[in-house]
């Protein structure tokens, strides 16, 4: 009798956000924890973006603002195993689930896992709201200019028409060191063999103007 076939290796896209506590330090630690998962190989880390808090009724300017980034990993496990793993990382960083879309020390959303389609009581893939969230689409485009959200289209095109309700924008290094530190030196880029970050400076000229992309 043979065992079950191993899960295929797929690219997972994860969106991270924090609006409570040491946002910069939390995101950096979370990226390291994701990279250390036994079935994950980190392949890219986006620049950090800032956004206003998004609640069920829309943007809440009275709530603390978010820092956001996106990472991609090669994942060789089952989808729910990745969900379980990132939920543990959230809990370890003080995530409390008392309010839908409430303020949180750490939020990690699984945006897609290859082209897998899934919809059960725990996990929907692709993420059902990713196509409308510029704070997910913009950093994702930075690390993969050809990215596609399965079933919805190219990330570049989705970002072009996405409502700017969250008004996501790149955090300038001159005003917030998180832009340079979270996605670069404070995470994994001084470690041999770790991937280089995706940054606006590395993109083709037609993508480099962040202000033109995020009015």
mmCIF file with all atom_site columns, C-alpha atoms in Angstrom, residues 16-24 26-27 49 51 64-69 104-107:
data_model
loop_
_atom_site.group_PDB
_atom_site.id
_atom_site.type_symbol
_atom_site.label_atom_id
_atom_site.label_alt_id
_atom_site.label_comp_id
_atom_site.label_asym_id
_atom_site.label_entity_id
_atom_site.label_seq_id
_atom_site.pdbx_PDB_ins_code
_atom_site.Cartn_x
_atom_site.Cartn_y
_atom_site.Cartn_z
_atom_site.occupancy
_atom_site.B_iso_or_equiv
_atom_site.pdbx_formal_charge
_atom_site.auth_seq_id
_atom_site.auth_comp_id
_atom_site.auth_asym_id
_atom_site.auth_atom_id
_atom_site.pdbx_PDB_model_num
ATOM 1  C CA . UNK A 1 16  ? 0.635  41.329 6.142  1.00 0.00 ? 16  UNK A CA 1
ATOM 2  C CA . UNK A 1 17  ? -0.671 44.340 8.042  1.00 0.00 ? 17  UNK A CA 1
ATOM 3  C CA . UNK A 1 18  ? -0.305 45.893 11.484 1.00 0.00 ? 18  UNK A CA 1
ATOM 4  C CA . UNK A 1 19  ? -1.888 48.951 13.075 1.00 0.00 ? 19  UNK A CA 1
ATOM 5  C CA . UNK A 1 20  ? -1.198 48.428 16.796 1.00 0.00 ? 20  UNK A CA 1
ATOM 6  C CA . UNK A 1 21  ? 1.972  48.398 18.822 1.00 0.00 ? 21  UNK A CA 1
ATOM 7  C CA . UNK A 1 22  ? 5.398  48.252 17.218 1.00 0.00 ? 22  UNK A CA 1
ATOM 8  C CA . UNK A 1 23  ? 4.108  47.887 13.665 1.00 0.00 ? 23  UNK A CA 1
ATOM 9  C CA . UNK A 1 24  ? 7.539  47.871 12.070 1.00 0.00 ? 24  UNK A CA 1
ATOM 10 C CA . UNK A 1 26  ? 5.956  43.102 14.277 1.00 0.00 ? 26  UNK A CA 1
ATOM 11 C CA . UNK A 1 27  ? 6.034  42.937 10.483 1.00 0.00 ? 27  UNK A CA 1
ATOM 12 C CA . UNK A 1 49  ? 3.075  50.659 2.381  1.00 0.00 ? 49  UNK A CA 1
ATOM 13 C CA . UNK A 1 51  ? -2.884 52.794 4.647  1.00 0.00 ? 51  UNK A CA 1
ATOM 14 C CA . UNK A 1 64  ? -4.608 53.836 13.926 1.00 0.00 ? 64  UNK A CA 1
ATOM 15 C CA . UNK A 1 65  ? -3.140 53.573 10.438 1.00 0.00 ? 65  UNK A CA 1
ATOM 16 C CA . UNK A 1 66  ? -1.613 50.407 9.028  1.00 0.00 ? 66  UNK A CA 1
ATOM 17 C CA . UNK A 1 67  ? 1.739  49.399 7.706  1.00 0.00 ? 67  UNK A CA 1
ATOM 18 C CA . UNK A 1 68  ? 1.374  46.743 4.999  1.00 0.00 ? 68  UNK A CA 1
ATOM 19 C CA . UNK A 1 69  ? 3.590  44.490 2.926  1.00 0.00 ? 69  UNK A CA 1
ATOM 20 C CA . UNK A 1 104 ? -4.842 44.290 15.250 1.00 0.00 ? 104 UNK A CA 1
ATOM 21 C CA . UNK A 1 105 ? -1.190 43.863 16.074 1.00 0.00 ? 105 UNK A CA 1
ATOM 22 C CA . UNK A 1 106 ? -0.811 41.533 13.094 1.00 0.00 ? 106 UNK A CA 1
ATOM 23 C CA . UNK A 1 107 ? -2.998 40.346 10.250 1.00 0.00 ? 107 UNK A CA 1
#
